[in-house]
XYZ file of C-alpha atoms in Angstrom:
697
model
C -36.229 4.482 4.309
C -37.685 0.674 4.888
C -40.681 0.227 6.791
C -40.768 -2.359 9.485
C -43.132 -4.939 7.342
C -41.177 -4.067 4.130
C -37.959 -5.258 5.731
C -39.584 -8.473 7.489
C -41.182 -9.382 3.859
C -37.560 -8.955 2.351
C -36.383 -11.561 4.560
C -39.460 -13.811 4.354
C -38.829 -13.835 0.339
C -35.805 -15.845 0.489
C -35.987 -17.392 3.928
C -39.794 -18.535 4.661
C -38.500 -19.864 8.147
C -37.367 -16.687 9.519
C -38.639 -15.762 12.727
C -40.911 -12.667 12.022
C -41.429 -11.847 15.660
C -37.693 -11.510 16.525
C -37.210 -9.543 13.151
C -39.932 -7.309 14.442
C -38.398 -6.777 17.949
C -35.069 -6.208 16.527
C -36.517 -3.475 14.155
C -38.320 -1.905 17.269
C -35.554 -1.967 19.775
C -33.316 -0.113 17.501
C -35.836 2.592 16.884
C -36.614 2.876 20.545
C -32.862 3.046 21.684
C -31.988 5.482 19.103
C -34.799 7.638 19.926
C -34.641 10.889 18.671
C -30.979 10.973 17.624
C -30.013 12.567 14.531
C -27.653 11.859 11.446
C -25.855 14.963 9.667
C -28.428 14.739 7.307
C -31.281 15.494 9.535
C -32.671 12.085 9.195
C -33.567 10.041 12.429
C -30.266 8.166 13.510
C -32.304 4.547 13.025
C -32.731 4.927 9.207
C -28.937 4.235 9.148
C -29.189 0.704 10.998
C -32.399 0.152 8.812
C -30.704 0.793 5.692
C -27.828 -1.302 6.400
C -30.583 -4.410 7.182
C -31.666 -3.367 3.837
C -28.375 -3.998 2.288
C -28.164 -7.327 4.113
C -31.601 -8.392 2.658
C -30.404 -7.506 -0.995
C -27.409 -9.943 -0.366
C -30.033 -12.320 0.828
C -28.339 -12.931 4.243
C -29.534 -14.669 7.235
C -31.999 -13.328 9.832
C -28.918 -13.206 12.274
C -27.088 -11.123 9.986
C -29.955 -8.916 9.226
C -30.760 -8.373 13.317
C -26.929 -7.749 13.505
C -27.052 -4.764 11.020
C -30.310 -3.523 12.982
C -28.640 -3.371 16.275
C -24.929 -2.850 15.110
C -24.984 0.826 16.609
C -27.202 0.275 19.527
C -24.005 -0.705 21.937
C -21.934 1.993 20.484
C -24.288 4.872 20.536
C -26.944 4.393 23.041
C -27.049 2.895 26.734
C -27.635 -0.664 25.308
C -24.872 -3.063 26.406
C -23.971 -6.584 24.767
C -25.542 -8.174 27.774
C -28.896 -6.674 26.839
C -28.316 -8.091 23.387
C -27.906 -11.133 24.291
C -30.725 -11.202 26.539
C -33.113 -9.834 24.109
C -31.858 -11.877 20.926
C -29.375 -14.656 21.509
C -25.642 -15.342 21.904
C -25.189 -15.599 18.016
C -26.413 -11.900 17.473
C -24.734 -10.411 20.594
C -21.279 -11.974 19.308
C -21.828 -10.557 16.007
C -22.949 -7.053 17.250
C -20.006 -7.215 19.532
C -17.579 -8.075 16.598
C -18.947 -4.939 14.426
C -18.575 -2.753 17.828
C -14.982 -3.057 18.157
C -13.843 -1.955 14.715
C -16.101 0.780 14.998
C -14.676 1.875 18.138
C -11.393 2.033 16.668
C -12.076 4.112 14.029
C -12.962 6.795 16.313
C -9.314 6.883 17.845
C -6.176 8.939 16.173
C -4.686 6.520 13.651
C -1.294 6.442 15.666
C -3.238 5.412 18.941
C -5.598 2.611 17.288
C -5.829 -0.218 19.738
C -3.995 -3.311 18.403
C -5.636 -5.543 20.901
C -9.001 -4.265 19.980
C -8.363 -4.795 16.559
C -7.160 -8.335 17.138
C -10.185 -9.044 18.579
C -12.117 -7.811 15.615
C -9.779 -9.822 13.237
C -10.472 -13.019 15.185
C -14.239 -12.540 15.098
C -14.162 -11.651 11.537
C -12.250 -14.832 10.658
C -14.222 -17.196 12.671
C -17.593 -15.394 11.292
C -17.219 -13.571 8.018
C -20.951 -11.811 8.772
C -19.128 -9.591 10.836
C -17.276 -8.012 7.990
C -20.282 -8.126 5.964
C -22.284 -6.133 8.272
C -19.500 -3.550 8.646
C -18.940 -3.075 4.877
C -22.669 -2.701 4.721
C -22.386 0.020 7.379
C -19.372 1.635 5.573
C -21.197 1.407 2.080
C -24.575 3.537 3.385
C -22.211 5.779 5.426
C -20.322 6.888 2.266
C -23.797 7.308 0.334
C -24.788 9.781 2.836
C -20.920 11.223 3.326
C -21.664 14.604 1.420
C -23.824 15.807 4.623
C -21.217 15.887 6.735
C -20.108 19.603 7.152
C -15.977 19.173 8.253
C -14.241 18.885 5.406
C -11.223 17.113 7.263
C -13.918 14.565 8.769
C -15.106 13.764 5.168
C -11.476 13.329 4.119
C -10.728 11.093 6.700
C -13.462 8.776 6.201
C -12.991 8.457 2.311
C -9.381 8.105 2.731
C -9.888 5.326 5.510
C -12.650 3.678 2.968
C -10.182 3.718 -0.094
C -7.244 2.166 2.027
C -9.176 -0.394 4.136
C -12.738 -0.974 3.231
C -12.680 -1.150 -0.624
C -9.796 -3.304 -0.429
C -11.467 -5.868 2.184
C -14.335 -5.968 0.001
C -12.185 -6.971 -2.986
C -10.633 -9.618 -0.922
C -13.869 -11.195 -0.324
C -15.303 -11.003 -3.931
C -17.645 -7.820 -3.154
C -16.728 -6.194 -6.246
C -20.174 -4.198 -6.278
C -19.164 -2.724 -3.040
C -15.751 -2.031 -3.857
C -16.719 0.090 -7.103
C -19.420 2.117 -5.414
C -16.829 2.652 -2.265
C -14.069 3.588 -4.701
C -16.279 6.092 -6.602
C -17.548 7.623 -3.728
C -14.138 8.029 -1.904
C -12.358 9.456 -5.341
C -15.342 11.910 -5.560
C -13.963 13.178 -2.188
C -10.715 12.935 -2.165
C -9.855 14.215 -5.742
C -13.020 16.165 -6.739
C -10.987 18.270 -9.166
C -9.840 14.975 -11.061
C -13.270 13.148 -10.825
C -14.757 16.236 -12.192
C -12.370 16.374 -15.102
C -12.512 12.627 -16.219
C -16.327 12.772 -15.411
C -16.421 15.595 -18.125
C -14.179 13.903 -20.369
C -16.202 10.396 -20.487
C -19.664 12.516 -20.939
C -18.080 14.345 -23.957
C -16.830 10.763 -25.471
C -20.495 9.471 -24.706
C -22.057 12.839 -26.562
C -19.691 12.342 -29.574
C -20.263 8.660 -30.186
C -22.808 7.568 -27.559
C -23.669 4.511 -29.886
C -19.923 3.331 -30.014
C -20.289 0.935 -26.953
C -23.533 -0.504 -28.480
C -21.788 -1.095 -31.928
C -18.914 -2.839 -30.148
C -21.061 -5.037 -28.027
C -23.468 -5.952 -31.306
C -20.031 -6.807 -32.987
C -18.866 -9.310 -30.382
C -22.439 -10.815 -29.684
C -22.681 -11.143 -33.855
C -19.150 -12.814 -33.929
C -20.125 -15.481 -31.111
C -23.749 -15.952 -32.688
C -22.295 -17.094 -35.760
C -20.114 -19.856 -34.203
C -23.364 -21.007 -32.614
C -22.957 -19.498 -28.964
C -25.956 -17.614 -27.416
C -24.398 -14.971 -25.052
C -25.388 -11.610 -23.446
C -22.852 -8.847 -23.692
C -22.839 -5.836 -21.711
C -20.798 -2.689 -22.444
C -19.814 0.184 -20.134
C -17.035 2.787 -19.827
C -14.608 2.402 -16.899
C -14.963 3.898 -13.744
C -13.698 7.210 -13.049
C -11.289 6.109 -10.509
C -10.325 2.937 -12.384
C -9.084 5.653 -15.257
C -7.459 7.992 -12.316
C -5.393 5.011 -11.246
C -4.403 3.934 -14.221
C -3.266 7.521 -15.415
C -1.407 7.879 -11.901
C 0.164 4.540 -12.651
C 1.289 5.097 -15.937
C 2.199 9.216 -15.417
C -0.060 9.882 -18.573
C -3.000 12.028 -19.436
C -6.700 11.008 -20.114
C -5.862 10.889 -23.910
C -3.272 8.259 -23.642
C -5.709 5.782 -21.747
C -6.752 3.625 -24.798
C -8.804 1.063 -23.045
C -11.655 3.222 -21.323
C -14.323 0.594 -22.738
C -14.981 -2.592 -21.328
C -17.333 -5.637 -22.032
C -19.009 -8.449 -20.366
C -19.615 -11.508 -22.250
C -22.255 -13.773 -20.223
C -22.262 -17.464 -21.519
C -24.374 -20.789 -20.541
C -21.358 -22.888 -19.132
C -17.673 -22.526 -18.566
C -16.845 -24.550 -21.492
C -18.769 -21.669 -23.713
C -16.474 -19.239 -21.866
C -13.228 -20.761 -23.518
C -15.034 -21.332 -26.806
C -15.957 -17.753 -26.732
C -12.564 -16.623 -25.859
C -11.279 -18.590 -28.841
C -13.566 -16.911 -31.383
C -12.556 -13.163 -30.295
C -8.883 -14.184 -30.441
C -9.657 -15.239 -33.890
C -11.752 -12.455 -35.089
C -9.790 -9.396 -33.606
C -6.171 -9.232 -32.421
C -5.735 -9.463 -28.929
C -2.840 -7.829 -26.921
C -0.319 -10.144 -25.646
C 0.354 -10.145 -22.032
C -3.231 -8.969 -21.330
C -4.768 -12.610 -21.078
C -5.706 -13.699 -17.651
C -7.430 -17.076 -16.842
C -9.285 -16.830 -13.324
C -11.349 -19.583 -13.983
C -8.683 -22.657 -14.263
C -6.835 -20.454 -11.297
C -9.718 -18.355 -9.302
C -8.756 -15.651 -7.145
C -8.727 -16.102 -3.111
C -11.950 -14.479 -3.042
C -13.564 -17.084 -5.444
C -13.796 -14.740 -8.407
C -13.838 -16.397 -11.996
C -13.489 -15.206 -15.296
C -11.723 -14.785 -18.391
C -9.878 -11.653 -18.857
C -8.216 -10.000 -22.275
C -8.007 -7.164 -24.232
C -8.522 -6.636 -27.967
C -8.129 -3.999 -30.657
C -11.045 -2.946 -32.556
C -10.894 -0.690 -35.798
C -7.069 -1.130 -35.489
C -6.428 1.153 -32.515
C -9.200 1.182 -30.144
C -8.603 -1.269 -27.232
C -11.285 -2.554 -25.288
C -11.196 -5.226 -22.439
C -13.448 -8.120 -22.287
C -14.715 -10.462 -19.417
C -15.885 -13.623 -20.145
C -17.734 -15.535 -17.460
C -20.739 -17.993 -17.331
C -24.013 -16.680 -15.651
C -23.629 -18.608 -12.612
C -20.052 -16.997 -12.337
C -21.718 -13.646 -12.603
C -24.337 -14.287 -10.337
C -21.553 -15.028 -7.684
C -18.783 -12.509 -8.914
C -20.396 -9.445 -7.791
C -20.887 -10.337 -4.048
C -18.684 -12.940 -3.704
C -18.550 -14.396 -0.216
C -21.553 -13.108 0.474
C -23.214 -14.768 -2.376
C -21.760 -18.241 -1.389
C -22.979 -17.775 2.224
C -26.310 -17.005 0.933
C -26.826 -19.603 -1.831
C -25.033 -22.427 0.004
C -25.147 -21.857 3.903
C -22.056 -23.834 3.977
C -18.477 -23.717 5.251
C -17.063 -23.735 1.558
C -15.534 -20.436 2.323
C -12.930 -21.113 4.451
C -10.257 -21.320 2.081
C -11.247 -18.170 0.532
C -10.839 -16.276 3.993
C -7.457 -17.823 4.945
C -5.925 -14.564 4.597
C -7.841 -13.432 7.396
C -6.058 -15.863 9.555
C -2.561 -14.512 8.242
C -3.760 -11.099 9.438
C -4.248 -12.523 13.038
C -0.391 -13.637 12.539
C 0.219 -10.301 11.932
C -1.495 -8.468 14.486
C 0.552 -10.779 16.870
C 3.538 -10.112 15.180
C 3.348 -5.968 15.030
C 5.286 -4.006 17.406
C 2.852 -0.982 17.595
C -0.599 0.333 16.193
C 1.289 2.208 13.335
C 3.246 -0.872 12.264
C -0.075 -2.927 12.648
C -1.541 -0.684 9.892
C 0.827 -0.929 7.611
C 1.285 -4.492 7.590
C -2.635 -4.890 7.483
C -2.732 -2.528 4.797
C -0.098 -4.727 2.663
C -2.072 -7.856 3.605
C -5.518 -6.507 2.013
C -4.360 -5.154 -1.567
C -5.152 -7.270 -3.933
C -2.782 -6.718 -7.174
C -1.655 -10.425 -7.504
C 0.046 -13.048 -9.200
C 0.051 -16.762 -8.873
C 3.310 -19.186 -7.971
C 3.287 -22.867 -7.058
C 5.022 -25.414 -4.886
C 7.165 -28.281 -6.553
C 3.978 -30.045 -5.782
C 1.465 -27.850 -7.751
C 0.053 -26.083 -4.335
C -0.952 -22.773 -5.441
C -0.445 -19.234 -3.625
C -1.446 -16.041 -4.580
C 0.987 -13.067 -3.773
C 1.220 -9.489 -4.578
C 3.008 -8.242 -7.606
C 6.758 -7.404 -6.636
C 6.481 -10.483 -4.234
C 9.750 -12.586 -3.793
C 10.732 -15.955 -2.658
C 10.908 -15.117 0.928
C 7.372 -13.816 0.520
C 6.230 -17.147 -0.929
C 7.872 -19.039 2.016
C 6.232 -17.246 4.697
C 2.794 -17.404 2.490
C 3.543 -21.276 2.621
C 4.253 -21.301 6.452
C 5.881 -18.840 8.835
C 8.188 -21.541 9.827
C 9.203 -22.240 6.621
C 9.948 -18.458 5.779
C 12.000 -18.256 9.346
C 14.151 -21.130 7.933
C 14.785 -19.940 4.408
C 18.292 -19.916 3.248
C 17.558 -20.232 -0.405
C 15.436 -20.879 -3.070
C 14.948 -22.404 -6.843
C 12.708 -20.747 -9.175
C 11.540 -23.075 -12.278
C 14.281 -25.426 -11.119
C 16.967 -22.598 -11.217
C 19.090 -21.330 -7.984
C 18.180 -17.654 -7.614
C 18.857 -15.322 -5.267
C 16.184 -14.478 -2.331
C 15.540 -10.975 -3.561
C 14.180 -12.195 -7.079
C 10.966 -10.793 -7.933
C 8.276 -13.791 -8.900
C 6.693 -13.779 -12.017
C 2.865 -15.139 -12.853
C 3.260 -18.999 -12.721
C 6.860 -19.279 -11.458
C 7.595 -22.859 -9.349
C 9.356 -21.810 -6.338
C 11.105 -24.588 -4.103
C 12.326 -22.921 -0.927
C 15.658 -24.543 0.431
C 15.644 -24.161 4.409
C 17.935 -25.039 7.482
C 16.853 -25.707 10.909
C 19.424 -23.580 12.325
C 18.685 -20.266 9.915
C 17.004 -17.181 11.109
C 14.985 -14.098 9.681
C 17.501 -11.514 8.589
C 16.934 -7.721 8.731
C 18.219 -7.446 5.400
C 15.009 -9.205 4.086
C 12.751 -6.195 4.648
C 14.331 -4.453 1.917
C 12.791 -6.730 -0.853
C 9.636 -8.311 1.024
C 6.355 -7.014 0.075
C 3.902 -8.972 2.225
C 2.479 -7.636 5.356
C 2.801 -11.143 6.926
C 6.617 -11.497 5.838
C 7.510 -8.262 7.171
C 5.712 -8.624 10.593
C 7.112 -11.987 11.033
C 10.684 -10.831 9.996
C 10.506 -7.650 12.420
C 9.384 -9.802 15.353
C 11.934 -12.492 14.929
C 14.561 -9.909 14.933
C 13.249 -7.911 17.624
C 12.928 -11.134 19.670
C 16.481 -11.910 18.611
C 17.814 -8.409 19.785
C 16.202 -8.531 23.136
C 17.745 -11.988 23.890
C 21.173 -10.825 22.764
C 20.963 -7.194 24.830
C 19.458 -9.462 27.676
C 22.628 -11.591 27.600
C 24.588 -8.473 27.564
C 22.911 -7.315 30.543
C 23.642 -10.544 32.395
C 27.100 -9.975 31.935
C 26.868 -6.503 33.144
C 24.888 -7.594 36.203
C 27.517 -9.800 37.063
C 29.882 -6.840 37.617
C 27.245 -4.743 39.409
C 26.468 -7.775 41.822
C 30.416 -7.844 42.581
C 30.305 -4.132 43.727
C 27.551 -4.271 46.534
C 28.671 -5.258 49.858
C 26.629 -8.685 50.210
C 26.814 -12.180 48.059
C 23.586 -11.626 45.855
C 21.327 -14.942 45.474
C 18.077 -15.484 43.533
C 16.092 -14.230 46.929
C 17.991 -10.915 46.481
C 17.599 -10.938 42.905
C 13.633 -11.367 43.054
C 13.528 -8.760 45.674
C 15.335 -6.305 43.521
C 13.060 -7.145 40.432
C 9.904 -6.222 42.542
C 11.621 -3.053 44.090
C 12.305 -1.957 40.339
C 8.914 -2.570 39.325
C 10.008 -4.868 36.597
C 8.035 -7.963 35.208
C 10.774 -10.651 35.509
C 14.197 -11.320 36.014
C 14.847 -11.428 32.047
C 13.196 -7.565 31.980
C 15.557 -6.659 34.570
C 18.680 -8.051 32.188
C 17.256 -6.621 29.079
C 16.992 -3.161 31.015
C 20.503 -3.287 32.066
C 21.741 -4.343 28.454
C 19.605 -1.449 26.687
C 20.910 0.891 29.042
C 17.578 2.000 30.456
C 18.665 1.483 34.009
C 21.683 2.995 35.796
C 24.086 0.724 37.546
C 23.549 2.580 40.919
C 19.991 2.001 40.716
C 20.522 -1.625 40.403
C 22.668 -1.739 43.310
C 20.497 -0.092 45.459
C 17.350 -2.334 44.489
C 19.766 -5.203 45.353
C 21.049 -3.900 48.617
C 18.861 -1.087 49.668
C 21.122 1.998 51.184
C 24.497 0.399 49.848
C 25.073 3.263 47.625
C 24.384 6.339 49.881
C 28.202 6.449 51.121
C 29.325 5.957 47.269
C 30.685 8.952 45.518
C 31.274 9.289 41.833
C 34.431 8.154 40.556
C 34.932 5.820 43.730
C 36.094 2.118 43.051
C 32.815 0.956 44.371
C 31.175 2.716 41.774
C 33.298 2.222 38.922
C 32.725 -0.733 36.285
C 35.166 -3.551 36.614
C 37.220 -4.066 33.717
C 35.882 -7.041 32.274
C 35.902 -7.435 28.559
C 32.626 -8.832 26.921
C 33.182 -10.958 23.870
C 31.750 -10.455 20.640
C 31.601 -12.047 17.092
C 33.152 -10.821 13.801
C 31.616 -11.251 10.639
C 27.641 -11.301 11.873
C 28.116 -9.890 15.790
C 24.193 -9.930 16.086
C 21.680 -7.565 16.122
C 22.480 -6.177 19.565
C 25.619 -5.226 18.305
C 26.524 -3.178 15.157
C 29.995 -3.033 13.588
C 30.782 1.041 13.378
C 30.834 2.047 9.589
C 33.317 4.811 10.622
C 35.865 2.531 11.436
C 34.871 -0.941 10.370
C 36.489 -2.966 13.051
C 37.595 -6.489 12.315
C 38.824 -9.465 14.561
C 42.389 -8.207 15.745
C 41.794 -4.910 16.378
C 41.224 -3.357 19.803
C 37.576 -2.569 20.331
C 35.208 -0.611 22.721
C 31.377 -0.505 22.525
C 29.202 2.642 22.814
C 25.859 2.059 24.641
C 23.152 4.126 24.283
C 19.693 3.649 25.553
C 17.093 1.543 23.590
C 19.905 1.027 20.894
C 22.351 -1.596 19.966
C 26.035 -1.295 20.948
C 27.943 0.364 18.463
C 31.510 -1.464 18.176
C 34.410 0.911 17.297
C 37.956 0.179 17.047
C 40.041 1.815 19.895
C 41.924 4.318 17.747
C 38.736 5.400 15.752
C 38.822 9.016 15.651
C 35.147 9.411 15.840
C 34.994 7.791 19.428
C 35.393 11.492 20.827
C 31.657 12.070 19.951
C 30.879 9.357 22.187
C 32.500 10.558 25.165
C 29.242 11.166 26.839
C 28.090 7.561 26.324
C 28.190 4.387 28.120
C 31.676 2.901 27.302
C 32.073 -1.186 27.466
C 35.345 -3.011 27.331
C 34.700 -5.334 24.134
C 36.687 -8.111 22.889
C 36.470 -10.483 20.056
C 35.301 -13.910 20.468
C 38.374 -16.479 20.317
C 36.527 -18.472 17.244
C 35.655 -14.972 15.683
C 36.511 -15.165 11.862
C 35.332 -12.829 9.338
C 34.406 -9.227 9.278
C 33.477 -6.681 6.706
C 36.842 -4.199 6.159
C 36.933 -0.943 4.137
C 39.942 -0.103 2.263
C 40.338 3.404 0.296
C 42.684 2.557 -2.622
C 44.150 5.074 -5.665
C 45.041 3.504 -8.469
C 47.085 5.184 -11.428
C 44.631 5.964 -14.324
C 45.839 3.600 -16.655
C 44.987 0.358 -18.644
C 45.272 -2.783 -16.698
C 45.418 -1.159 -12.878
C 41.799 -2.203 -11.902
C 42.692 -5.984 -13.287
C 45.884 -5.625 -11.247
C 43.835 -4.794 -8.238
C 41.623 -7.652 -8.685
C 44.325 -10.082 -9.237
C 45.848 -9.168 -5.854
C 42.376 -9.638 -4.160
C 42.322 -12.921 -5.860
C 45.530 -14.100 -4.828
C 44.583 -13.229 -1.265
C 41.450 -15.420 -1.281
C 39.200 -12.093 -0.102
C 35.608 -11.515 -1.459
C 34.884 -8.063 -2.972
C 31.493 -7.087 -1.497
C 31.292 -3.658 -3.052
C 33.548 -1.327 -5.449
C 32.783 2.359 -5.968
C 34.740 5.049 -7.601
C 35.023 7.977 -5.373
C 37.342 10.260 -7.372
C 38.845 10.604 -11.040
C 41.591 13.286 -10.947
C 43.777 12.243 -13.737
C 46.435 10.737 -13.321
C 44.970 8.745 -10.347
C 41.237 7.188 -9.708
C 40.148 6.520 -6.214
C 38.018 3.649 -4.970
C 36.113 2.711 -1.859
C 36.155 -1.020 -1.238
C 34.373 -3.205 1.026
C 36.032 -6.677 1.476
C 35.035 -9.737 3.378
C 38.304 -10.479 5.291
C 39.012 -13.188 7.948
C 40.379 -10.907 10.358
C 43.018 -7.983 10.916
C 46.230 -10.027 9.638
C 44.461 -10.951 6.554
C 43.445 -7.431 6.184
C 47.120 -6.250 6.778
C 48.563 -8.766 4.383
C 46.233 -7.270 1.450
C 47.274 -3.817 2.075
C 50.867 -4.713 2.114
C 50.490 -6.461 -1.152
C 48.398 -3.479 -2.520
C 51.317 -0.867 -1.397
C 53.885 -3.169 -3.104
C 52.045 -2.920 -6.432
C 52.933 -0.342 -9.227
C 49.446 -0.161 -10.128
C 48.788 1.643 -6.674
C 49.274 4.987 -5.716
C 48.057 4.610 -2.153
C 46.457 2.248 0.205
C 45.002 2.660 3.400
C 42.268 1.120 5.664
C 38.603 3.349 5.460
């Protein structure tokens, strides 16, 4: 553990103007507050914040950050308060300690009960001042180094999993690769001890069998570059056991199938020398196509710069080579922390823009579980680059689609997306983007996010925004349904209902406002009788079940055809279309399910709340389902397709359901205008010699 004077000397070495007295006071304060508290290792508890402060001095961070590291557990684990911290050490340190404390409190909650509001506050603090995250990462790294002292395996596993899922990716996203690698290595050892031991053992065998192999390859690279006039440093190493294990899992292969176990780093004097070195290596040894990445011309979001390539040595051995300048190397290992230490400027704003995306995600997430899903998606790193037509660069996860790209540009653009051009060609919105694609988003002011997009978007920001928009739309539609039902309820009470009575009813029912009441009515969260009683207290006492005053009036509610809205869903058992007589089944907290009046499955909904529905007078378009049996001979499928074409119908899907010679049966989903249109199609099919039978599905 660092002694008091050693910690102060470390800070003074890189910051001669640091307030020595204030640093001493913070050190003494944390020792006194933690007192006789012990860690699982048996060490005094204050050794932990002192070691975290030491990590901050390794990064050459400012005095306030070092003091925050010293004090970061005092509010959580002692009687100290944020007010005490502010009084003794100033508002800046108190704000940083508060930000770190909020995340620590969240960690102690069960995963499904994490407080989204607290996490939102932490993310806000982190986006406004990255030092909050730097201290938290130092805190987690030191905890991982001492994790083996915790006796309960379940607790060790939970902390290791959280480190691998959340903190290591966060470290990567701000370019702190040294922290990321050590966290991954320590977490892997606890989560997969057998795999860790096996891979470590195999690496040891390789080292024993040919320990000089890494050195010989490094020497060959250095000599090839020296002959071309480049003075470089070359360092070789084996890949981390976690990195190898991850590659084995992704490729579903054994250890022996991993050919690029060795990695080499070439350090040059300048950026220009990086490209010269790459050219020399590519002409000296065969490089592997598709494995070259230029992170100098297009740095990662975290500021990481390097050239990556893979070469083939001795005809079979694959090695990964990273080429970077000495300056790039100094900042790559610790990313934003290095920028903060050396520049003390706001030039990191662009690198933490993704944190502001996290704030949007928190605001859009419905519950803690959804929030955790979205934030995990947002912080994982495996990235591709895509460009706007004007050349603006956006980094996205692999597998991203134009919808992800649109939301990355701006939430409003994502919401208004109707189409996309990729490299000048119109492409479906579910198209997976490739590195370097130029994406033009086509938008319409009246467009809205579609629930179907959730099937192909991969970014947390897009998923959160889509879900939020769909939820808001659903709430609006259900509230609109509730207003129609409320009119019927109001007609059944023995008084004329005005605004005053409605406000009183909202208060009696303990609703937030009128919209909240209408949504509750539409979502079947509240019975008609309870609403009537709230409007006119005592009015239902003499009403018996089945009385006219109690029964809902026969007032049909109109819905649209092809897109009835998220508050309604067309039943898949009968596929009603405009022209069918329809009813709705209403269940609590669910969309109204629309059925044709003669649907055989309606009997199963006898205990549900039934609504009288009708198609809107302008309704045109719905998805009709047919079951068609063709004679199994040449040309019958083409003849059926011709019937569809003559009747101007779009086939959405066609699936063969049975082959029983001489017949073949299909289920076909069609986009039709209305019942009359569907009936004409059925008549044409039944009149065809190619068709043995045709019925609605």
